[in-house]
CSV table of C-alpha atoms in Angstrom, one decimal:
chain,number,residue,atom,x,y,z
T,1,MET,CA,70.0,-147.3,-87.9
T,2,PHE,CA,68.2,-143.9,-87.4
T,3,GLY,CA,70.1,-142.2,-90.2
T,4,VAL,CA,71.9,-138.8,-90.3
T,5,GLN,CA,69.6,-136.2,-91.7
T,6,ALA,CA,69.6,-133.0,-89.6
T,7,PRO,CA,72.3,-132.7,-87.0
T,8,SER,CA,71.4,-130.7,-83.9
T,9,GLU,CA,73.0,-127.7,-82.4
T,10,PRO,CA,76.5,-128.2,-80.8
T,11,ASP,CA,75.2,-128.3,-77.3
T,12,ASP,CA,72.2,-130.4,-78.3
T,13,PRO,CA,72.8,-134.2,-77.7
T,14,THR,CA,69.8,-135.3,-79.7
T,15,PRO,CA,70.9,-138.0,-82.2
T,16,ASP,CA,70.7,-136.5,-85.6
T,17,GLY,CA,68.0,-138.7,-87.1
T,18,LEU,CA,65.7,-138.3,-84.1
T,19,ASN,CA,65.5,-134.6,-84.7
T,20,ASN,CA,63.2,-135.4,-87.7
T,21,LEU,CA,60.6,-137.0,-85.5
T,22,ASN,CA,57.9,-134.3,-85.2
T,23,GLU,CA,56.2,-136.2,-82.3
T,24,ILE,CA,59.2,-135.2,-80.1
T,25,THR,CA,60.5,-132.0,-81.7
T,26,ALA,CA,57.3,-130.0,-82.5
T,27,PRO,CA,56.6,-127.2,-80.1
T,28,PRO,CA,54.2,-128.1,-77.3
T,29,PRO,CA,50.6,-127.1,-78.0
T,30,PHE,CA,50.3,-124.7,-75.1
T,31,ASP,CA,53.6,-123.0,-76.0
T,32,THR,CA,52.3,-122.4,-79.5
T,33,LEU,CA,49.3,-120.5,-78.1
T,34,ALA,CA,50.8,-118.9,-75.0
T,35,SER,CA,53.8,-117.1,-76.6
T,36,ILE,CA,54.5,-115.5,-79.9
T,37,HIS,CA,58.2,-116.2,-79.3
T,38,SER,CA,57.7,-119.9,-79.5
T,39,PRO,CA,59.3,-121.3,-82.7
T,40,THR,CA,57.1,-122.9,-85.3
T,41,LEU,CA,57.9,-126.3,-86.8
T,42,GLU,CA,59.2,-124.7,-89.9
T,43,GLU,CA,61.7,-122.6,-87.9
T,44,ALA,CA,62.9,-125.5,-85.9
T,45,THR,CA,63.4,-127.5,-89.1
T,46,ARG,CA,65.3,-124.7,-90.8
T,47,ASP,CA,67.5,-124.2,-87.8
T,48,ARG,CA,68.5,-127.8,-87.9
T,49,ARG,CA,69.2,-127.8,-91.6
T,50,ALA,CA,71.2,-124.5,-91.3
T,51,THR,CA,73.3,-126.1,-88.5
T,52,TYR,CA,74.0,-129.1,-90.7
T,53,GLN,CA,75.0,-126.9,-93.7
T,54,ASP,CA,77.3,-124.7,-91.6
T,55,GLY,CA,79.1,-127.8,-90.2
T,56,SER,CA,78.6,-126.7,-86.6
T,57,GLY,CA,76.3,-129.6,-85.8
T,58,GLY,CA,77.1,-133.2,-86.5
T,59,GLY,CA,78.2,-136.4,-85.0
T,60,CYS,CA,76.8,-139.8,-85.9
T,61,PHE,CA,73.8,-141.3,-84.2
T,62,GLN,CA,75.8,-143.5,-82.0
T,63,GLN,CA,78.1,-140.7,-80.8
T,64,GLY,CA,75.1,-138.6,-80.0
T,65,LEU,CA,73.7,-141.3,-77.8
T,66,VAL,CA,77.0,-141.9,-76.1
T,67,ASP,CA,77.2,-138.2,-75.3
T,68,LEU,CA,73.6,-138.3,-74.0
T,69,HIS,CA,74.3,-141.1,-71.6
T,70,SER,CA,77.6,-139.8,-70.4
T,71,ASN,CA,78.1,-137.7,-67.3
T,72,ARG,CA,78.3,-134.6,-69.4
T,73,HIS,CA,74.5,-134.5,-69.6
T,74,ILE,CA,72.9,-137.0,-67.2
T,75,SER,CA,74.2,-138.6,-64.1
T,76,GLY,CA,74.1,-142.4,-63.9
T,77,PRO,CA,75.4,-145.4,-65.7
T,78,SER,CA,76.3,-144.8,-69.3
T,79,LEU,CA,74.9,-146.8,-72.2
T,80,SER,CA,76.3,-147.5,-75.6
T,81,GLY,CA,74.6,-146.1,-78.7
T,82,PHE,CA,73.8,-149.6,-79.9
T,83,LEU,CA,72.0,-150.4,-76.6
T,84,THR,CA,70.0,-147.2,-76.8
T,85,GLN,CA,69.0,-148.0,-80.4
T,86,PHE,CA,67.9,-151.4,-79.3
T,87,TYR,CA,65.9,-150.1,-76.3
T,88,THR,CA,64.2,-147.5,-78.5
T,89,LEU,CA,63.2,-150.1,-81.1
T,90,SER,CA,62.0,-152.4,-78.3
T,91,TYR,CA,59.8,-149.6,-76.8
T,92,LEU,CA,58.3,-149.0,-80.2
T,93,ILE,CA,57.5,-152.7,-80.7
T,94,LEU,CA,55.8,-153.0,-77.2
T,95,PHE,CA,53.9,-149.7,-77.4
T,96,SER,CA,52.7,-150.4,-81.0
T,97,ILE,CA,51.2,-153.7,-79.7
T,98,LEU,CA,49.6,-151.9,-76.7
T,99,GLY,CA,48.4,-149.0,-78.9
T,100,THR,CA,46.8,-151.4,-81.3
T,101,LEU,CA,45.1,-153.3,-78.4
T,102,ALA,CA,43.8,-150.0,-77.1
T,103,ARG,CA,42.5,-148.9,-80.4
T,104,LEU,CA,40.7,-152.1,-81.1
T,105,GLY,CA,39.3,-152.1,-77.6
T,106,ILE,CA,38.0,-148.5,-77.8
T,107,GLN,CA,36.4,-149.4,-81.2
T,108,SER,CA,34.6,-152.3,-79.7
T,109,LEU,CA,33.4,-150.3,-76.7
T,110,THR,CA,32.1,-147.3,-78.6
T,111,LEU,CA,30.4,-149.1,-81.6
T,112,TYR,CA,27.3,-150.1,-79.6
T,113,PRO,CA,23.7,-150.2,-80.9
T,114,GLN,CA,22.3,-146.7,-81.5
T,115,ALA,CA,25.7,-145.1,-80.9
T,116,PRO,CA,25.5,-141.3,-81.7
T,117,ILE,CA,28.9,-141.4,-83.4
T,118,VAL,CA,29.3,-144.3,-85.9
T,119,ALA,CA,32.8,-143.5,-87.2
T,120,SER,CA,34.8,-146.4,-85.9
T,121,VAL,CA,38.1,-144.8,-85.0
T,122,VAL,CA,37.1,-141.3,-83.8
T,123,TRP,CA,37.4,-142.0,-80.1
T,124,ALA,CA,40.7,-143.8,-80.5
T,125,ASN,CA,42.0,-140.8,-82.4
T,126,PHE,CA,40.7,-138.6,-79.6
T,127,GLY,CA,42.4,-140.6,-76.9
T,128,GLY,CA,45.7,-140.8,-78.8
T,129,SER,CA,45.7,-137.0,-79.4
T,130,LEU,CA,44.9,-136.3,-75.8
T,131,LEU,CA,47.9,-138.4,-74.6
T,132,MET,CA,50.1,-136.8,-77.3
T,133,GLY,CA,49.2,-133.3,-76.0
T,134,PHE,CA,50.0,-134.3,-72.4
T,135,LEU,CA,53.4,-135.8,-73.4
T,136,SER,CA,54.3,-132.9,-75.6
T,137,GLU,CA,53.6,-130.3,-72.9
T,138,ASP,CA,54.8,-132.2,-69.8
T,139,GLN,CA,57.9,-130.8,-68.2
T,140,GLN,CA,57.9,-133.0,-65.1
T,141,ILE,CA,58.0,-136.8,-65.8
T,142,PHE,CA,61.5,-136.7,-67.3
T,143,ARG,CA,62.7,-133.6,-65.5
T,144,GLU,CA,65.4,-135.5,-63.6
T,145,GLY,CA,67.5,-135.6,-66.8
T,146,SER,CA,67.5,-131.9,-67.3
T,147,GLY,CA,69.0,-131.2,-63.9
T,148,ASN,CA,65.9,-129.5,-62.5
T,149,SER,CA,64.2,-132.5,-60.8
T,150,THR,CA,63.2,-130.5,-57.7
T,151,GLN,CA,62.1,-127.2,-59.2
T,152,LYS,CA,58.4,-126.8,-60.0
T,153,GLU,CA,56.8,-123.6,-61.3
T,154,PRO,CA,53.4,-122.7,-60.0
T,155,VAL,CA,50.5,-123.6,-62.3
T,156,SER,CA,49.4,-120.0,-62.5
T,157,GLN,CA,52.8,-119.0,-64.0
T,158,LEU,CA,52.6,-121.9,-66.5
T,159,MET,CA,49.1,-120.9,-67.6
T,160,HIS,CA,49.9,-117.1,-67.6
T,161,PRO,CA,53.6,-116.7,-68.6
T,162,GLU,CA,53.4,-112.9,-68.2
T,163,ASP,CA,53.2,-113.5,-64.4
T,164,ASN,CA,56.4,-115.5,-64.4
T,165,PRO,CA,59.1,-113.6,-62.4
T,166,LEU,CA,61.9,-115.3,-64.4
T,167,PRO,CA,63.1,-113.6,-67.6
T,168,HIS,CA,61.4,-114.9,-70.7
T,169,ASP,CA,64.7,-116.0,-72.3
T,170,GLU,CA,65.7,-117.8,-69.1
T,171,THR,CA,62.4,-119.7,-68.9
T,172,ASN,CA,62.6,-120.7,-72.6
T,173,LYS,CA,66.2,-121.8,-72.1
T,174,THR,CA,65.1,-124.1,-69.2
T,175,LYS,CA,62.2,-125.6,-71.1
T,176,LYS,CA,64.4,-126.1,-74.2
T,177,ALA,CA,67.0,-127.9,-72.2
T,178,HIS,CA,64.4,-130.1,-70.7
T,179,ASN,CA,62.8,-130.9,-74.1
T,180,THR,CA,66.2,-131.7,-75.5
T,181,ILE,CA,66.8,-134.4,-72.9
T,182,LYS,CA,63.2,-135.7,-73.0
T,183,ARG,CA,62.9,-136.2,-76.7
T,184,ILE,CA,65.7,-138.7,-77.0
T,185,ILE,CA,64.7,-140.9,-74.0
T,186,PRO,CA,63.7,-144.4,-75.4
T,187,LEU,CA,60.6,-144.5,-73.1
T,188,TYR,CA,59.4,-141.1,-74.3
T,189,ILE,CA,59.9,-142.1,-77.9
T,190,GLY,CA,58.0,-145.3,-77.3
T,191,LEU,CA,55.1,-143.4,-75.7
T,192,SER,CA,54.8,-140.6,-78.3
T,193,THR,CA,55.8,-142.3,-81.5
T,194,GLY,CA,54.9,-145.9,-80.5
T,195,PHE,CA,51.8,-145.8,-78.4
T,196,CYS,CA,50.1,-142.5,-79.5
T,197,GLY,CA,51.0,-143.2,-83.2
T,198,SER,CA,49.6,-146.7,-83.0
T,199,PHE,CA,46.5,-145.8,-80.9
T,200,THR,CA,45.4,-143.4,-83.6
T,201,SER,CA,44.9,-144.3,-87.3
T,202,PHE,CA,44.7,-142.0,-90.2
T,203,SER,CA,44.0,-144.8,-92.7
T,204,SER,CA,40.9,-145.9,-90.8
T,205,PHE,CA,39.8,-142.2,-90.6
T,206,ILE,CA,40.0,-142.0,-94.4
T,207,ARG,CA,38.2,-145.3,-94.7
T,208,ASP,CA,35.3,-143.9,-92.6
T,209,ILE,CA,35.1,-140.9,-94.8
T,210,PHE,CA,34.7,-143.0,-97.9
T,211,LEU,CA,32.2,-145.3,-96.2
T,212,ALA,CA,30.2,-142.1,-95.4
T,213,ILE,CA,30.3,-141.1,-99.0
T,214,SER,CA,29.2,-144.6,-100.2
T,215,ASN,CA,26.5,-144.8,-97.5
T,216,ASP,CA,28.1,-147.9,-95.9
T,217,LEU,CA,28.6,-146.6,-92.4
T,218,PRO,CA,26.3,-148.4,-90.0
T,219,PRO,CA,23.5,-148.7,-89.1
T,220,SER,CA,21.3,-147.3,-91.8
T,221,LYS,CA,21.8,-148.0,-95.5
T,222,ASP,CA,18.7,-146.4,-96.8
T,223,PRO,CA,19.2,-144.9,-100.3
T,224,ARG,CA,20.1,-141.2,-100.2
T,225,SER,CA,21.2,-138.5,-102.6
T,226,GLY,CA,24.8,-137.6,-103.3
T,227,ALA,CA,24.4,-134.3,-101.5
T,228,TYR,CA,23.5,-136.1,-98.2
T,229,SER,CA,26.6,-138.4,-98.7
T,230,LEU,CA,28.8,-135.3,-99.1
T,231,LEU,CA,27.3,-133.9,-95.8
T,232,ALA,CA,28.0,-137.2,-94.1
T,233,ALA,CA,31.6,-137.1,-95.3
T,234,LEU,CA,32.0,-133.5,-94.1
T,235,ALA,CA,30.6,-134.5,-90.8
T,236,VAL,CA,33.2,-137.3,-90.3
T,237,ILE,CA,36.0,-135.0,-91.2
T,238,SER,CA,34.9,-132.0,-89.1
T,239,LEU,CA,34.0,-134.2,-86.1
T,240,THR,CA,37.3,-136.0,-86.2
T,241,LEU,CA,39.4,-132.9,-86.7
T,242,SER,CA,37.6,-130.9,-84.0
T,243,LEU,CA,37.7,-133.6,-81.5
T,244,CYS,CA,41.4,-134.5,-82.1
T,245,LEU,CA,42.6,-130.8,-82.0
T,246,SER,CA,40.6,-130.2,-78.9
T,247,ALA,CA,42.0,-133.3,-77.3
T,248,LEU,CA,45.6,-132.2,-78.1
T,249,LYS,CA,45.0,-128.9,-76.3
T,250,LEU,CA,43.1,-130.6,-73.5
T,251,GLY,CA,46.0,-133.0,-72.9
T,252,ALA,CA,48.4,-130.0,-72.8
T,253,HIS,CA,46.3,-128.3,-70.2
T,254,ILE,CA,46.0,-131.4,-68.1
T,255,ALA,CA,49.8,-131.7,-68.2
T,256,LEU,CA,50.1,-128.1,-66.8
T,257,ALA,CA,47.4,-128.5,-64.2
T,258,ALA,CA,48.8,-131.9,-63.0
T,259,ARG,CA,52.4,-130.7,-62.9
T,260,PRO,CA,52.5,-130.2,-59.1
T,261,ILE,CA,51.5,-133.8,-58.5
T,262,THR,CA,53.2,-135.4,-61.5
T,263,PRO,CA,56.1,-137.7,-60.4
T,264,ASN,CA,59.6,-137.9,-61.8
T,265,VAL,CA,60.8,-141.0,-63.5
T,266,SER,CA,64.2,-142.1,-62.1
T,267,PHE,CA,66.8,-142.4,-64.9
T,268,ASN,CA,68.7,-145.0,-62.9
T,269,LEU,CA,65.6,-147.0,-62.6
T,270,MET,CA,65.0,-146.8,-66.4
T,271,ARG,CA,68.5,-147.7,-67.3
T,272,LYS,CA,69.1,-150.5,-64.9
T,273,PHE,CA,65.7,-152.2,-64.8
T,274,LEU,CA,63.0,-150.7,-67.0
T,275,ASP,CA,64.8,-150.6,-70.3
T,276,PRO,CA,66.1,-154.3,-70.2
T,277,LEU,CA,62.7,-155.5,-68.9
T,278,ILE,CA,60.7,-153.7,-71.6
T,279,SER,CA,63.1,-155.0,-74.3
T,280,ALA,CA,62.6,-158.6,-73.2
T,281,LEU,CA,58.9,-158.1,-72.8
T,282,ALA,CA,58.5,-156.4,-76.2
T,283,TRP,CA,60.3,-159.1,-78.3
T,284,GLY,CA,58.6,-161.8,-76.2
T,285,CYS,CA,55.1,-160.4,-76.8
T,286,TRP,CA,55.7,-160.1,-80.5
T,287,LEU,CA,57.0,-163.7,-80.7
T,288,ALA,CA,54.1,-165.0,-78.7
T,289,ALA,CA,51.6,-163.3,-81.0
T,290,VAL,CA,53.3,-164.9,-84.0
T,291,LEU,CA,53.3,-168.4,-82.4
T,292,MET,CA,49.7,-168.1,-81.2
T,293,THR,CA,48.7,-167.1,-84.7
T,294,ILE,CA,50.5,-170.0,-86.3
T,295,TRP,CA,49.2,-172.6,-83.8
T,296,PRO,CA,45.8,-171.3,-82.6
T,297,PRO,CA,43.5,-173.1,-80.2
T,298,ASP,CA,41.2,-175.8,-81.6
T,299,ALA,CA,38.6,-174.0,-83.8
T,300,SER,CA,36.1,-176.8,-83.0
T,301,GLN,CA,36.0,-175.8,-79.3
T,302,ILE,CA,37.0,-172.1,-79.3
T,303,ASP,CA,35.6,-169.3,-81.5
T,304,GLU,CA,38.4,-168.1,-83.7
T,305,ASP,CA,37.1,-164.6,-84.3
T,306,TRP,CA,39.6,-163.2,-81.8
T,307,ARG,CA,42.4,-164.6,-83.9
T,308,GLY,CA,41.6,-162.4,-86.9
T,309,GLN,CA,40.5,-159.4,-84.8
T,310,VAL,CA,43.4,-159.3,-82.4
T,311,LEU,CA,46.4,-161.6,-82.9
T,312,LEU,CA,47.1,-161.0,-86.6
T,313,SER,CA,46.8,-157.3,-85.9
T,314,LEU,CA,49.4,-157.6,-83.2
T,315,VAL,CA,51.7,-159.5,-85.6
T,316,PHE,CA,51.6,-156.7,-88.2
T,317,ALA,CA,51.5,-153.7,-85.8
T,318,PRO,CA,55.2,-153.4,-85.0
T,319,LEU,CA,56.1,-153.6,-88.7
T,320,GLY,CA,53.9,-150.6,-89.4
T,321,CYS,CA,55.2,-148.6,-86.4
T,322,LEU,CA,58.9,-149.3,-87.2
T,323,LEU,CA,58.4,-148.4,-90.9
T,324,ARG,CA,56.7,-145.1,-89.9
T,325,PHE,CA,59.6,-144.4,-87.5
T,326,GLN,CA,62.2,-144.9,-90.2
T,327,ILE,CA,60.3,-142.9,-92.9
T,328,SER,CA,59.8,-140.0,-90.5
T,329,ILE,CA,63.5,-139.8,-89.8
T,330,LYS,CA,64.4,-139.9,-93.5
T,331,LEU,CA,61.8,-137.5,-94.9
T,332,ASN,CA,60.4,-135.1,-92.3
T,333,ASN,CA,63.1,-132.5,-92.6
T,334,ARG,CA,63.2,-132.3,-96.4
T,335,ILE,CA,60.5,-129.5,-96.6
T,336,PRO,CA,60.3,-127.3,-93.4
T,337,SER,CA,56.8,-126.2,-94.1
T,338,PHE,CA,55.5,-129.7,-95.1
T,339,PRO,CA,56.2,-132.8,-92.9
T,340,LEU,CA,56.8,-135.1,-95.9
T,341,GLY,CA,57.4,-138.2,-93.8
T,342,THR,CA,54.1,-138.1,-92.0
T,343,PHE,CA,52.3,-137.2,-95.2
T,344,PHE,CA,53.9,-140.2,-97.1
T,345,VAL,CA,53.1,-142.8,-94.4
T,346,ASN,CA,49.5,-141.6,-94.0
T,347,VAL,CA,48.9,-141.8,-97.8
T,348,LEU,CA,50.7,-145.1,-98.2
T,349,GLY,CA,48.8,-146.7,-95.3
T,350,SER,CA,45.5,-145.4,-96.7
T,351,ILE,CA,46.3,-147.0,-100.1
T,352,ILE,CA,47.2,-150.3,-98.5
T,353,LEU,CA,44.1,-150.4,-96.4
T,354,ALA,CA,41.9,-149.6,-99.4
T,355,LEU,CA,43.4,-152.5,-101.3
T,356,CYS,CA,42.9,-154.9,-98.5
T,357,TRP,CA,39.3,-153.7,-98.0
T,358,ASP,CA,38.6,-154.5,-101.7
T,359,LEU,CA,40.2,-157.9,-101.5
T,360,GLN,CA,38.0,-158.7,-98.5
T,361,HIS,CA,34.8,-157.5,-100.1
T,362,ALA,CA,35.3,-158.4,-103.8
T,363,HIS,CA,33.0,-160.8,-105.6
T,364,ALA,CA,34.0,-164.5,-105.9
T,365,THR,CA,37.6,-164.0,-104.8
T,366,GLY,CA,37.7,-167.4,-103.3
T,367,TYR,CA,39.3,-166.1,-100.1
T,368,GLY,CA,38.5,-168.2,-97.1
T,369,ARG,CA,38.4,-167.3,-93.4
T,370,THR,CA,42.2,-167.3,-92.8
T,371,ARG,CA,43.0,-165.1,-95.8
T,372,CYS,CA,40.2,-162.7,-94.7
T,373,GLN,CA,41.7,-162.6,-91.2
T,374,VAL,CA,45.2,-161.8,-92.6
T,375,LEU,CA,43.7,-158.9,-94.6
T,376,GLN,CA,42.0,-157.6,-91.5
T,377,GLY,CA,45.2,-157.9,-89.5
T,378,ILE,CA,47.0,-155.9,-92.1
T,379,GLN,CA,44.3,-153.2,-92.0
T,380,ASP,CA,44.1,-152.9,-88.2
T,381,GLY,CA,47.7,-153.7,-87.4
T,382,PHE,CA,50.1,-152.7,-90.2
T,383,CYS,CA,48.0,-149.8,-91.7
T,384,GLY,CA,46.7,-148.7,-88.3
T,385,CYS,CA,50.3,-148.3,-86.9
T,386,LEU,CA,51.8,-147.0,-90.2
T,387,THR,CA,49.5,-144.1,-90.2
T,388,THR,CA,48.9,-141.6,-87.4
T,389,VAL,CA,46.5,-138.9,-86.4
T,390,SER,CA,48.2,-137.8,-83.2
T,391,THR,CA,51.4,-136.7,-84.9
T,392,TRP,CA,49.4,-135.2,-87.7
T,393,VAL,CA,47.3,-132.9,-85.5
T,394,LEU,CA,50.4,-132.0,-83.5
T,395,GLU,CA,52.1,-130.9,-86.7
T,396,LEU,CA,49.0,-128.9,-87.7
T,397,THR,CA,49.2,-126.9,-84.5
T,398,ALA,CA,53.0,-126.4,-84.8
T,399,LEU,CA,53.1,-125.2,-88.4
T,400,ARG,CA,52.3,-121.6,-89.5
T,401,LEU,CA,48.7,-121.1,-90.3
T,402,LYS,CA,48.8,-121.1,-94.1
T,403,HIS,CA,51.2,-124.1,-94.1
T,404,SER,CA,49.0,-125.9,-91.6
T,405,TYR,CA,45.8,-125.5,-93.8
T,406,PHE,CA,47.7,-126.6,-96.9
T,407,TYR,CA,49.2,-129.6,-95.2
T,408,GLY,CA,46.0,-130.7,-93.5
T,409,ILE,CA,43.8,-130.3,-96.6
T,410,LEU,CA,46.2,-131.9,-99.0
T,411,SER,CA,46.7,-134.9,-96.6
T,412,VAL,CA,43.0,-135.6,-96.5
T,413,LEU,CA,42.4,-134.9,-100.2
T,414,VAL,CA,45.2,-137.1,-101.5
T,415,ALA,CA,44.5,-140.0,-99.2
T,416,LEU,CA,40.8,-139.8,-99.9
T,417,GLY,CA,41.4,-139.5,-103.6
T,418,PHE,CA,43.2,-142.8,-103.6
T,419,ALA,CA,40.5,-144.4,-101.5
T,420,VAL,CA,37.8,-143.2,-103.9
T,421,ILE,CA,39.7,-144.7,-106.9
T,422,ILE,CA,40.5,-148.0,-105.2
T,423,MET,CA,37.4,-148.6,-103.1
T,424,GLY,CA,35.0,-146.7,-105.3
T,425,SER,CA,36.0,-148.8,-108.4
T,426,LEU,CA,34.6,-151.9,-106.6
T,427,LYS,CA,31.7,-150.2,-104.8
T,428,TRP,CA,30.2,-148.5,-107.8
T,429,THR,CA,30.7,-151.3,-110.3
T,430,GLY,CA,29.5,-154.4,-108.4
T,431,GLY,CA,29.2,-153.4,-104.7
T,432,PHE,CA,30.8,-154.7,-101.6
T,433,ASP,CA,30.2,-158.4,-100.6
T,434,ALA,CA,30.1,-159.4,-97.0
T,435,LYS,CA,33.6,-160.5,-95.8
T,436,PHE,CA,34.3,-164.0,-94.7
T,437,CYS,CA,35.5,-163.2,-91.2
């Protein structure tokens, strides 16, 4: 299911395909700053590829999961590879739904009259990046699996590694062992790839840049020169990037500061109760959203706006999240200095969103309320979960400097270029009509 792309080291139980998820394999943000010895994302990817080519790594996905859940690594009841795959996909489904709800809720709360920031998704991207930074840096929540559930280093040693009495190699070995266990836990994958990736949206970020260029961001639509439109677009880009990168670092610092009071999650509790419960809840919520969309309340008595704004987004959200998950596994290890999987889904999602936007705002398309709501659901649900800012900024901090600038700039330029071609062809020929929903 997850593929076999870059097998891990011989003592690394990480399933081969999951090694290509940069949300769970990129170096933590604080590690990247605190120590010159921390590996970059390129180095980690090359190591995995070298291990695969040498034949020292290997094992199929299912075998890796069986090894993970055996007594060789973690005490407790063992799980089959199929069950862990199923639990991982279930977590992704549930957290994509929750992430979409969180994003839509934050957008509604922050787009109030006279709001100082009118880019619709900036605060959702900030929140998702903050949580991604916390999860990436945290060494405590899933510590039970690494065999060090009772050992906690003082915060001063975490913030200032040079004061740590343990040898540097020993400290790194302990952290590496913990991260190896953490990154293949279904709950952790659901939180990082599912919730954070769905809470943030790169496609909506690109849409806001174009709307700034076309002078369609609320509230003012007074005519202005092209130079002012360029400044507006640069403001959206710089504001979003600075806030999200700052949020990633802030989340990492919060994880370090809160470590003495951060609880452990019991692996036995997860395996026996939480994993089965979340699986039932995830598929049940997705099915409920589909059924409520097909048979909505009586439109004559209840305003149906919530149907297009929420329910259809929840129907499409898991599809976008699962597609991003699979594409990342297949493509992210192809070029060590360029996360091709994340780049591809961000550009693809931006193209689909631009097409749906045009269909909503085109002249005399004949689309009624329901079709307009479906298009809105694809934009907020499928495209919002297919694209991600939290993983993108984590990769930017994990790559070497020149690779980071190249990857970041190219991601924005390519996605924005498609948006200008698709949305601009309608805007600058006939203009946008008001949508029906």
